[in-house]
PDB file of C-alpha atoms in Angstrom:
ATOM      1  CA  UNK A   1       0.000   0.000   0.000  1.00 43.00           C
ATOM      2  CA  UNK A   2       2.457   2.386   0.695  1.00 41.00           C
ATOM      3  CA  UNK A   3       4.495   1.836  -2.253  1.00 37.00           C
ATOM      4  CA  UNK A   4       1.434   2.344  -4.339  1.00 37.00           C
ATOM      5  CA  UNK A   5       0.926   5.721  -2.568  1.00 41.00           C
ATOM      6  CA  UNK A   6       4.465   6.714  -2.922  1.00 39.00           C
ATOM      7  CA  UNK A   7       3.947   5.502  -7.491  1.00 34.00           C
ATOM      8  CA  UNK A   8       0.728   7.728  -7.397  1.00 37.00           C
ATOM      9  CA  UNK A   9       2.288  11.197  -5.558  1.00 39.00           C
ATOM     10  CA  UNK A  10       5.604  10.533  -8.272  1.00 36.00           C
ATOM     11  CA  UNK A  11       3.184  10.424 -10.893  1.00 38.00           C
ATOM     12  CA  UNK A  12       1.753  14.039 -10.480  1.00 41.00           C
ATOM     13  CA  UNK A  13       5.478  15.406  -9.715  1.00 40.00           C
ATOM     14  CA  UNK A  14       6.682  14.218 -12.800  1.00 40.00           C
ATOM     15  CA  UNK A  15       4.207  16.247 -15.064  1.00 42.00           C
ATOM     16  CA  UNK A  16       5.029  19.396 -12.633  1.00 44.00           C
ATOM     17  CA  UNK A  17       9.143  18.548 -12.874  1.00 45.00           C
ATOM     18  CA  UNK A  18       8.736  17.938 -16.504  1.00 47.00           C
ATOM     19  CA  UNK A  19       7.036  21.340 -17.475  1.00 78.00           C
ATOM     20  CA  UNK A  20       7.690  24.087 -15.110  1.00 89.00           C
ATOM     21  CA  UNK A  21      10.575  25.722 -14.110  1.00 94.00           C
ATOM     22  CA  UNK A  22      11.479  28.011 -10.959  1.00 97.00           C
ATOM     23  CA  UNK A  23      12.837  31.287 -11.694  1.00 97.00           C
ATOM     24  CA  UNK A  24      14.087  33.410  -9.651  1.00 97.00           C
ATOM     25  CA  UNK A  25      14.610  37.526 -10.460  1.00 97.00           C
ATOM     26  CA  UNK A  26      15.415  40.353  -8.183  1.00 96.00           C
ATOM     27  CA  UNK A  27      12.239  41.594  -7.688  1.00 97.00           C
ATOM     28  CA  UNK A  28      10.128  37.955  -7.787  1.00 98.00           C
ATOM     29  CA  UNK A  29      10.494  34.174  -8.190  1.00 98.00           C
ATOM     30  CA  UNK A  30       7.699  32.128 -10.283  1.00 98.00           C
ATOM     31  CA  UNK A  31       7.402  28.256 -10.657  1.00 98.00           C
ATOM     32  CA  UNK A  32       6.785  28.855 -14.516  1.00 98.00           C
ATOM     33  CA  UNK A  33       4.729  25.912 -16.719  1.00 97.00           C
ATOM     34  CA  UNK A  34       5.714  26.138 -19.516  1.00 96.00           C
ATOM     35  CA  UNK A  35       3.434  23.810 -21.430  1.00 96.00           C
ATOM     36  CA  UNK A  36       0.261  25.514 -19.732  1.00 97.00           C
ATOM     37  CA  UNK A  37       2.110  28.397 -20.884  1.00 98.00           C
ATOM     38  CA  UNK A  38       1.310  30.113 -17.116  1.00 98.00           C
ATOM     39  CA  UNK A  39       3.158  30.733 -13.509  1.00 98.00           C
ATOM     40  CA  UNK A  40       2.050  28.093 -11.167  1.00 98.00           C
ATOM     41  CA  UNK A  41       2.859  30.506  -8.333  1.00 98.00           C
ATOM     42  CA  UNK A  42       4.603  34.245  -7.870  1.00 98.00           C
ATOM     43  CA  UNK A  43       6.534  35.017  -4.713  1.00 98.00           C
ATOM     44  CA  UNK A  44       7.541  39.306  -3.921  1.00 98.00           C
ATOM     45  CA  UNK A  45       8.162  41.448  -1.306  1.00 98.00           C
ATOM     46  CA  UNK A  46       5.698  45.098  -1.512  1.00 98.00           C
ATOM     47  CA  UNK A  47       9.268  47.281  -2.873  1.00 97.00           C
ATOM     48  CA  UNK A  48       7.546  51.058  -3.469  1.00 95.00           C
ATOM     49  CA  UNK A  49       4.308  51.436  -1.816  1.00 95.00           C
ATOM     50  CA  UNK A  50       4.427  54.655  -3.209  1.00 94.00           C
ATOM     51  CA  UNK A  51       6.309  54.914  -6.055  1.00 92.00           C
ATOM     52  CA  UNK A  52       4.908  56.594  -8.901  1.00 93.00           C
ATOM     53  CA  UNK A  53       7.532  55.952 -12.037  1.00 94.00           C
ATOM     54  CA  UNK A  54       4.956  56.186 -15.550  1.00 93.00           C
ATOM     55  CA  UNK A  55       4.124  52.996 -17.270  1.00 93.00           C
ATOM     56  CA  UNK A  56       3.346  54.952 -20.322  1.00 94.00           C
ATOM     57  CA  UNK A  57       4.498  52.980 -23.472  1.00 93.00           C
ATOM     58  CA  UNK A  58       5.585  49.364 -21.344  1.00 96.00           C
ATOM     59  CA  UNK A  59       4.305  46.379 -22.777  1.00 96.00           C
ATOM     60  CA  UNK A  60       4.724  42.429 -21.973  1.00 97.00           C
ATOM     61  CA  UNK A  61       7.652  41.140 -23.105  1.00 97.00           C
ATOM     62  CA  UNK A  62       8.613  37.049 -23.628  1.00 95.00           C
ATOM     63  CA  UNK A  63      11.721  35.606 -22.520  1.00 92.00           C
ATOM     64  CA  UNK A  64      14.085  34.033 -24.896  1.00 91.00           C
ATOM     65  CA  UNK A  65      14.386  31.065 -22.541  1.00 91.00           C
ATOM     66  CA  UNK A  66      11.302  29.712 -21.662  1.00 94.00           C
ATOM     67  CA  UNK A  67       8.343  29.155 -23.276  1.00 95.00           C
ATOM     68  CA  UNK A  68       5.420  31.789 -22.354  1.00 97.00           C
ATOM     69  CA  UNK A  69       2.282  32.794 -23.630  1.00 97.00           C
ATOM     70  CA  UNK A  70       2.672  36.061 -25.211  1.00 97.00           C
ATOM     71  CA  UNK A  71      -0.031  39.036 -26.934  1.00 96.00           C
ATOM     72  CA  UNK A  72      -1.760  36.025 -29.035  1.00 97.00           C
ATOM     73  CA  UNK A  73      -3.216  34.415 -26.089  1.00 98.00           C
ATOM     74  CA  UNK A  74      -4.810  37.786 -24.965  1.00 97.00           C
ATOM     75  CA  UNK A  75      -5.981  39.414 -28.063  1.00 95.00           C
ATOM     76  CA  UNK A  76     -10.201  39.516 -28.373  1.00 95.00           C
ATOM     77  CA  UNK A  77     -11.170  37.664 -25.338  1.00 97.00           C
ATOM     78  CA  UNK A  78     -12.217  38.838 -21.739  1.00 98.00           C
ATOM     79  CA  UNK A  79      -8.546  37.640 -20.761  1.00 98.00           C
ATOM     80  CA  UNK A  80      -6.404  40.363 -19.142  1.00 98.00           C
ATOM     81  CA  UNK A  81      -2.605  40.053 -18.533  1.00 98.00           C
ATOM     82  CA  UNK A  82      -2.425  39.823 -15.127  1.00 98.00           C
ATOM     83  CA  UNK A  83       0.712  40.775 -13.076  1.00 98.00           C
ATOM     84  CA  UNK A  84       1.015  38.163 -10.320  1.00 98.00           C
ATOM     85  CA  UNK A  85       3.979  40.545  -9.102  1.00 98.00           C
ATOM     86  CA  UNK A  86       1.998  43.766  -9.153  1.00 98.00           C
ATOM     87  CA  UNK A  87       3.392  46.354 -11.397  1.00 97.00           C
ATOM     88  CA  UNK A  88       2.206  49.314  -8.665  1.00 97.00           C
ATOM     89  CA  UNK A  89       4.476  47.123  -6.177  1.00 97.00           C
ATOM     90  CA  UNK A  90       7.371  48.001  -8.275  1.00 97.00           C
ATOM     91  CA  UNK A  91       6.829  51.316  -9.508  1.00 95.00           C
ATOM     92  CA  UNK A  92       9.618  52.924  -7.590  1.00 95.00           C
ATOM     93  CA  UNK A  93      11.812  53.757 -10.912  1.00 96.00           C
ATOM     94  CA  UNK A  94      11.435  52.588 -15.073  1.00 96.00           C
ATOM     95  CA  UNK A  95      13.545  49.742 -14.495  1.00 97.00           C
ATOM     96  CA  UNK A  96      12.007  48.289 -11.696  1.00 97.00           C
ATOM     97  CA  UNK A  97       8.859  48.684 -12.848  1.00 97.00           C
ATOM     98  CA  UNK A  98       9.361  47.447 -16.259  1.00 97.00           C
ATOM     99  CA  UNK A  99      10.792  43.770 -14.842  1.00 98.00           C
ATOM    100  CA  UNK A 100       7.182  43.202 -14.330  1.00 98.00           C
ATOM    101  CA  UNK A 101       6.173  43.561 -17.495  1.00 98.00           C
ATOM    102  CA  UNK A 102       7.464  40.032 -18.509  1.00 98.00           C
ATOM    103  CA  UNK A 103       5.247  37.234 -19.141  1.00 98.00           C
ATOM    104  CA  UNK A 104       6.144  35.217 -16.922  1.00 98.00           C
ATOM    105  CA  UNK A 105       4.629  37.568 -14.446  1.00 98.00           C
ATOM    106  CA  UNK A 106       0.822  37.398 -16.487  1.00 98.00           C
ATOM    107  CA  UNK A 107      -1.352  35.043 -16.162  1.00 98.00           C
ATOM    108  CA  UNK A 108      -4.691  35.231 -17.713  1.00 98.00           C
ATOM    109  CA  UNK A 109      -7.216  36.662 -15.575  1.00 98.00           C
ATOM    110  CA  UNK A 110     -10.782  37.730 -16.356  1.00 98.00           C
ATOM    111  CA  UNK A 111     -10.818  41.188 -16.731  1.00 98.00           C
ATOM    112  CA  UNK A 112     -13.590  41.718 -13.903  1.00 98.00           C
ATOM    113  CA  UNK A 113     -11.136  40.365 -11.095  1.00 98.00           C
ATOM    114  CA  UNK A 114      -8.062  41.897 -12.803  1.00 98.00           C
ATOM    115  CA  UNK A 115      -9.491  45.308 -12.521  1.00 98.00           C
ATOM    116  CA  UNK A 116     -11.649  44.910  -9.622  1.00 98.00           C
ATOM    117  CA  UNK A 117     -11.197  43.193  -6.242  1.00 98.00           C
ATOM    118  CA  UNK A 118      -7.754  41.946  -7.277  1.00 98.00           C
ATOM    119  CA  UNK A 119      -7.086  45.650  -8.051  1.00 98.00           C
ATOM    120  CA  UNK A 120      -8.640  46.524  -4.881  1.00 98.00           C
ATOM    121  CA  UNK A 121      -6.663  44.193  -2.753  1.00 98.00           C
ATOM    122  CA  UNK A 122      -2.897  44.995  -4.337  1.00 98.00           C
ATOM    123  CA  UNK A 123      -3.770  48.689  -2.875  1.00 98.00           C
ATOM    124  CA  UNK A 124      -4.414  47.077   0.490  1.00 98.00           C
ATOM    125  CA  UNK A 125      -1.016  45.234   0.192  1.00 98.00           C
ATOM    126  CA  UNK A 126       0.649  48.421  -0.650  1.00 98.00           C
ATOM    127  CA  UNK A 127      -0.931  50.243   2.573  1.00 98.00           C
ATOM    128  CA  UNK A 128       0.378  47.670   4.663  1.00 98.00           C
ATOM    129  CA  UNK A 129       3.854  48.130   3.155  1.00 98.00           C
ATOM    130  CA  UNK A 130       3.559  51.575   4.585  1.00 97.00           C
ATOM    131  CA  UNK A 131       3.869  49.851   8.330  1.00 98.00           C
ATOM    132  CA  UNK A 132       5.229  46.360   7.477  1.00 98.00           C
ATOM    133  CA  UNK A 133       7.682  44.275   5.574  1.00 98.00           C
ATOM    134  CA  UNK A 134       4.646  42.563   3.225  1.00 98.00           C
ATOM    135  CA  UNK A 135       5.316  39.366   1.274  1.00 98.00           C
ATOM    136  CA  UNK A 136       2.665  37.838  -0.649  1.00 98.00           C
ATOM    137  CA  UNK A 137       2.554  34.639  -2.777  1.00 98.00           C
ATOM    138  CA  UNK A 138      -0.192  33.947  -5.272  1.00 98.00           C
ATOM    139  CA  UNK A 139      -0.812  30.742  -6.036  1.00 98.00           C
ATOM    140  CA  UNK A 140      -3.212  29.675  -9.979  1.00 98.00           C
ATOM    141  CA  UNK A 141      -5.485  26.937  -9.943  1.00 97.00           C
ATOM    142  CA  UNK A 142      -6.138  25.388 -13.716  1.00 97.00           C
ATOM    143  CA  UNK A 143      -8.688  23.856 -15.401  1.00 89.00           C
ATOM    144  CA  UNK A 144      -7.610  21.953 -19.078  1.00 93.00           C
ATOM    145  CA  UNK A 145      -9.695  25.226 -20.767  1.00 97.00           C
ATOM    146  CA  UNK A 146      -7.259  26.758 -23.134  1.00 97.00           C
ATOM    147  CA  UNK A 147      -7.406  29.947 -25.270  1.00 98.00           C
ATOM    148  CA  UNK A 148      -7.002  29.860 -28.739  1.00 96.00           C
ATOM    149  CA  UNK A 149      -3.259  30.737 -28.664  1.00 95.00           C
ATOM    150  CA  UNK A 150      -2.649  27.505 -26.475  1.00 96.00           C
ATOM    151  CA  UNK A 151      -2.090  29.212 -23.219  1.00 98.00           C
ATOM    152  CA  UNK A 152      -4.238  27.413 -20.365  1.00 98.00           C
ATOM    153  CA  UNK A 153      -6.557  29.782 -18.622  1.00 98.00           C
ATOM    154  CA  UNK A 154      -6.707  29.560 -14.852  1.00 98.00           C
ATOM    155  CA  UNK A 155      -9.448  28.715 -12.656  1.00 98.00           C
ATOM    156  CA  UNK A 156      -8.680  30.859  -9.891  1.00 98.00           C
ATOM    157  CA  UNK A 157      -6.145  32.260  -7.831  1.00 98.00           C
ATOM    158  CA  UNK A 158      -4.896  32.159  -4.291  1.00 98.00           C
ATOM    159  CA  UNK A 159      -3.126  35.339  -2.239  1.00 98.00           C
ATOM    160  CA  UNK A 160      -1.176  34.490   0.708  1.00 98.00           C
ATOM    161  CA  UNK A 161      -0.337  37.875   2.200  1.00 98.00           C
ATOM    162  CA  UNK A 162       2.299  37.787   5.386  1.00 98.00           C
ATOM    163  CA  UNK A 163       3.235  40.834   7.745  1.00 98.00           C
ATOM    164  CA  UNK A 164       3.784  41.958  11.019  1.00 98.00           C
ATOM    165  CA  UNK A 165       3.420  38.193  12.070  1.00 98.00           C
ATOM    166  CA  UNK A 166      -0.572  37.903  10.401  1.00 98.00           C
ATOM    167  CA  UNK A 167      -1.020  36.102   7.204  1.00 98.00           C
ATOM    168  CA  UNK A 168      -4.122  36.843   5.545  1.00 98.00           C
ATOM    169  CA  UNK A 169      -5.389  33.800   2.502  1.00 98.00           C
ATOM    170  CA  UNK A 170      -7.696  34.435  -0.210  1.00 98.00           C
ATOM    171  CA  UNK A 171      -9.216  32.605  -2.576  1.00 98.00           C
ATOM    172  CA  UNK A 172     -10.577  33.988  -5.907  1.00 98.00           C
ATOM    173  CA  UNK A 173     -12.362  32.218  -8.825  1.00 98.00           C
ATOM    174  CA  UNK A 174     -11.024  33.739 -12.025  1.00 98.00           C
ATOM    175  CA  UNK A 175     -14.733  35.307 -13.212  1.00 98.00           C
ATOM    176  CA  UNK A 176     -16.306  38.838 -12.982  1.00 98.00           C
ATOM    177  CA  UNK A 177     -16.289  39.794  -9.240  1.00 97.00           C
ATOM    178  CA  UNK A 178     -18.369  42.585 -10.161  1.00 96.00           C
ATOM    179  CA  UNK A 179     -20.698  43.825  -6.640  1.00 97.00           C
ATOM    180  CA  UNK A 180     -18.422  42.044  -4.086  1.00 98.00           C
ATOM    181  CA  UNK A 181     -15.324  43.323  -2.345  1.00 98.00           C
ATOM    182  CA  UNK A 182     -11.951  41.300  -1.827  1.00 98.00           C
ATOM    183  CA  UNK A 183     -12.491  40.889   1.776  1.00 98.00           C
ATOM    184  CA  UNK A 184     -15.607  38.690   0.653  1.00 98.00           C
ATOM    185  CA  UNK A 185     -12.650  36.114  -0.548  1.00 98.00           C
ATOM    186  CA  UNK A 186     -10.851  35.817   2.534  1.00 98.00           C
ATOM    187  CA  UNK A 187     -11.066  32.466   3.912  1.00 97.00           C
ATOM    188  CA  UNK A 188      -7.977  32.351   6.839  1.00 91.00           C
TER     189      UNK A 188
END
């Protein structure tokens, strides 16, 4: 019995080992998959709460290396590129803020979370970096739904938020969160 236990957890590492790779940059690390063409998760530390450096003309860029999704899998669909490492977080200077601007920072998130209670809570993070050392890690969920330009679109998304010694979790559904408010999605 437990050998068969040990054959069936190897058998879902292997896909995960196979696919994804962990990347680490100096302003966020992402477990990249780069057949679901997605992170798997995005680790940062809150670095300008109140920068303001302009995004104006920044785009997504790929990286030579690994295989992302890239403008294809976001063009005519309700599909946002989401920053997992928020570019706001980051805005202290061009440079910095830029580095989040890669794709393996987006993942595809429905526009209505993306510019609503995920919005929403990235401000919160950023007034508690005002007080507090405030390190976050989101985690995507997937379903086998792709887009037309092969990327896999997520199912929802999980915020770990840590400071002061609290740790806040939420849990989001990737759909329209139109009418609620991102405490609604706390569930620790």
């Amino acid at each position: 019995m437990m050998m068969k236990q040990k054959l069936i957890s190897l058998l879902f590492i292997i896909p995960f080992l196979t696919y994804s790779q962990l990347i680490t940059t100096d302003i966020f690390t992402v477990q990249y998959d780069q057949e679901k063409e997605q992170p798997i998760w995005v680790e940062y530390i809150v670095q300008c709460p109140k920068g303001n450096a302009s995004r104006q003309g920044m785009d997504f860029y790929i990286d030579k290396e690994i295989h992302t999704s890239d403008n294809n899998d976001y063009k005519n669909n309700i599909w946002d590129k989401g920053h997992l490492a928020p570019a706001a977080s980051f805005n202290c200077d061009k440079e910095t803020l830029y580095k989040t601007f890669t794709y393996l920072n987006s993942a595809l998130q429905h526009q209505g979370l993306n510019r609503g209670v995920w919005k929403e809570l990235e401000g919160f993070e950023r007034d508690l970096a005002n007080f507090y050392e405030v390190k976050v890690k989101v985690e995507v969920y997937f379903s086998q739904e792709k887009v037309p330009g092969g990327a896999t679109i997520p199912s929802g998304f999980r915020k770990i938020i840590t400071f002061g010694g609290n740790q806040y979790i939420f849990a989001f559904p990737n759909e329209d969160t139109k009418g609620t408010k991102w405490i609604d999605y706390l569930i620790e």
